[in-house]
Amino acid sequence: AILGGVVALSLLFGAAGLYVALTGGRGILGPAQASAGGTPTAVAVLPFQTRGEEMTLYGEGMVDLLTTNLEGLGGLRTINAGSVVARWRTQVGETFTAELDEALRVAAGLDARYAIRGSAVAAGDRVRLVAEIFDLADRSRVGSVQVEGPGDGMLELVDALTVELARTFLGAREDAAARTAGVSTNSIEALEAYLRGEALYREARFGDAIEALDEALAADSSFALAYWRLSEAWGWVDPLSDESREASRKAVALASELPARQRLLVRADAALVESRNTYIEELRDYLRLHPEDPDAWNTLGEAEMHWPWMVMSPGAEYVEAFRRAVELVPTFGPYYTHLLGWALAEGEEARFRELVDAYASQGADSAFVEVIERTWDFVRGSPEQMRSAEAFFDRSDDPRLNFVSLILFQGDELAPRALAAAPYLQGGASGLPQTLNLLRMNTGRPPAEWDRESRDWAYARMAWGLLAEPEPGPVPGTLVDVLDGNPTVEEGVAASVLAARAGTDTVRTRALAALDAMDLEARDVPLGIFGGAATADEARRSAAAAAHLVAGRPDEAHALLEETLAQDAFDPLAVLLMGDTEAALGNPAEAIRYWETLLRTPFRPHVRLRTGRAYEELGRTEEALEAYRGLLTMWADADPSLPPVVEAREAVERLGG
């Protein structure tokens, strides 16, 4: 049975198959491990010491087996098994027992960089296999692995030893050690597919990574880390998809089997998928103790970028988190993406080019690098470059075109280009929800020019009313009419808030009744593209707060909104109204604190006008001017008689700008 296991496993893998399956063609050792002493990636598998008569065959048998299995693994080159055995017999003799220095001299004489030395011991009906990896440059031990089990299950034991050796070599990479620590599958097929998916994800080849991770889960449906990475990969292809949410939920369900670090990251990532701020403070506490963890920095950056109003993170604080992740692991592609988006949004061309070059130098997928470079041309290039980029976008079906979505609701001057990007973000492979009307609102185009069939119409109409209609008018008839049918959650929320501002109690009652009938859960029904909680309770509180503000009762509004903001998920609308409430209570600085967490949401023009007023009240003239000018930049092509434009223009003139 033992010899059968050797032969079977040798046939099972072949010379290079394990390399491709485990790494997707990428090297597994970092530059430091491949720079000195011997042929950089050459490995010699030395004869195993054996105990027990039935294990004698394994003295040389393990040399043959592991030499075959490790050939090509992450760029490793194994020294021919026959050459190793011949050299051993010449220098050591027929025995498989030798002092460590003598054994390592055999490997060094074959121009190897690494040596694997091990033992195979039988005790009764049990067998233990041990293997140690040595770096011949300094005779240091890279790692040691051990497996044990029944002697009649030798094939499974050698499978397990192969998996553990793979983990150890992968762990030698600075960008893989933390992520492989929680790999708990016992299926070599699942491990092969997972590591292939991990390599593809690292290269930002998200669609291919999804296929590989699906293979891993087909082999082992209890593989928690594979579900986690699958959810992350779907997050780049279709962030609000059922597939992303289902993978996230399964990862959480299995998280108890993971080490504490992975458990926290899985749960924090899942909370972000569900638009919740759960685990963020725990994540920040963890990073104070473990600032060396790139995945944790990346997760914090994702939270601060995508849900700034829920983690009270104004401005560009997220940039520091992503910067730390890239510094720690410069070979991991997804860490670069949001830094590139930030440089694009800020117009920092030198920094953008520097990041692109750094990313490309790490072996990034050239097709994605082209998407990134074309996006700069699309957003900030010359007219000719913009036309060329648009032609490229028109003929490309790469789902990573949604990289351009990183400019949505960003810099004031980017509003027109964000609107131009909308056709590339509607449905299709990008899977992004419809945002066209919100983008139109951000350029000051009135509701008469909007698409009534777009899902974001109601939310955008509500946002328009909160900015462009200082004197609340009646709720639009098209919004009222749908309340008796099957309204969306956005339509119910928009109707309730606009009716509250207008004092139309009958419409507000109907809208809230429609929301109550939906029995909503926040994680299932995001609003627009940013939503948080969409529960009837939150809508009721927001509508009531809006009514209290119109009626001059900010204290009552504040109490209601505090209740909402104490939850682990809430829509940015509640934060906008809380800022309005603080301003009404005479707390402009506190109002600014809330409003500025909304600068990367559809409420950006609202924030510009409101913070302009607040900064002016505080006597901070330059900041007030910047805010007012921001609104005028975004609405440069809007009707100059619109109230926000008139107010901002007069303020700039008044402040000497």
JSON list of C-alpha atoms in Angstrom, two decimals, residues 276 287 331 368 395 434 502:
[
{"chain": "A", "resi": 276, "resn": "ARG", "atom": "CA", "xyz": [-22.42, 48.03, 7.60]},
{"chain": "A", "resi": 287, "resn": "LEU", "atom": "CA", "xyz": [-3.86, 47.69, 13.33]},
{"chain": "A", "resi": 331, "resn": "THR", "atom": "CA", "xyz": [3.44, 42.89, -5.55]},
{"chain": "A", "resi": 368, "resn": "PHE", "atom": "CA", "xyz": [-5.53, 46.08, -17.03]},
{"chain": "A", "resi": 395, "resn": "ARG", "atom": "CA", "xyz": [-14.82, 48.46, -28.35]},
{"chain": "A", "resi": 434, "resn": "GLN", "atom": "CA", "xyz": [-27.70, 52.89, -12.53]},
{"chain": "A", "resi": 502, "resn": "ALA", "atom": "CA", "xyz": [-43.66, 70.15, 1.85]}
]
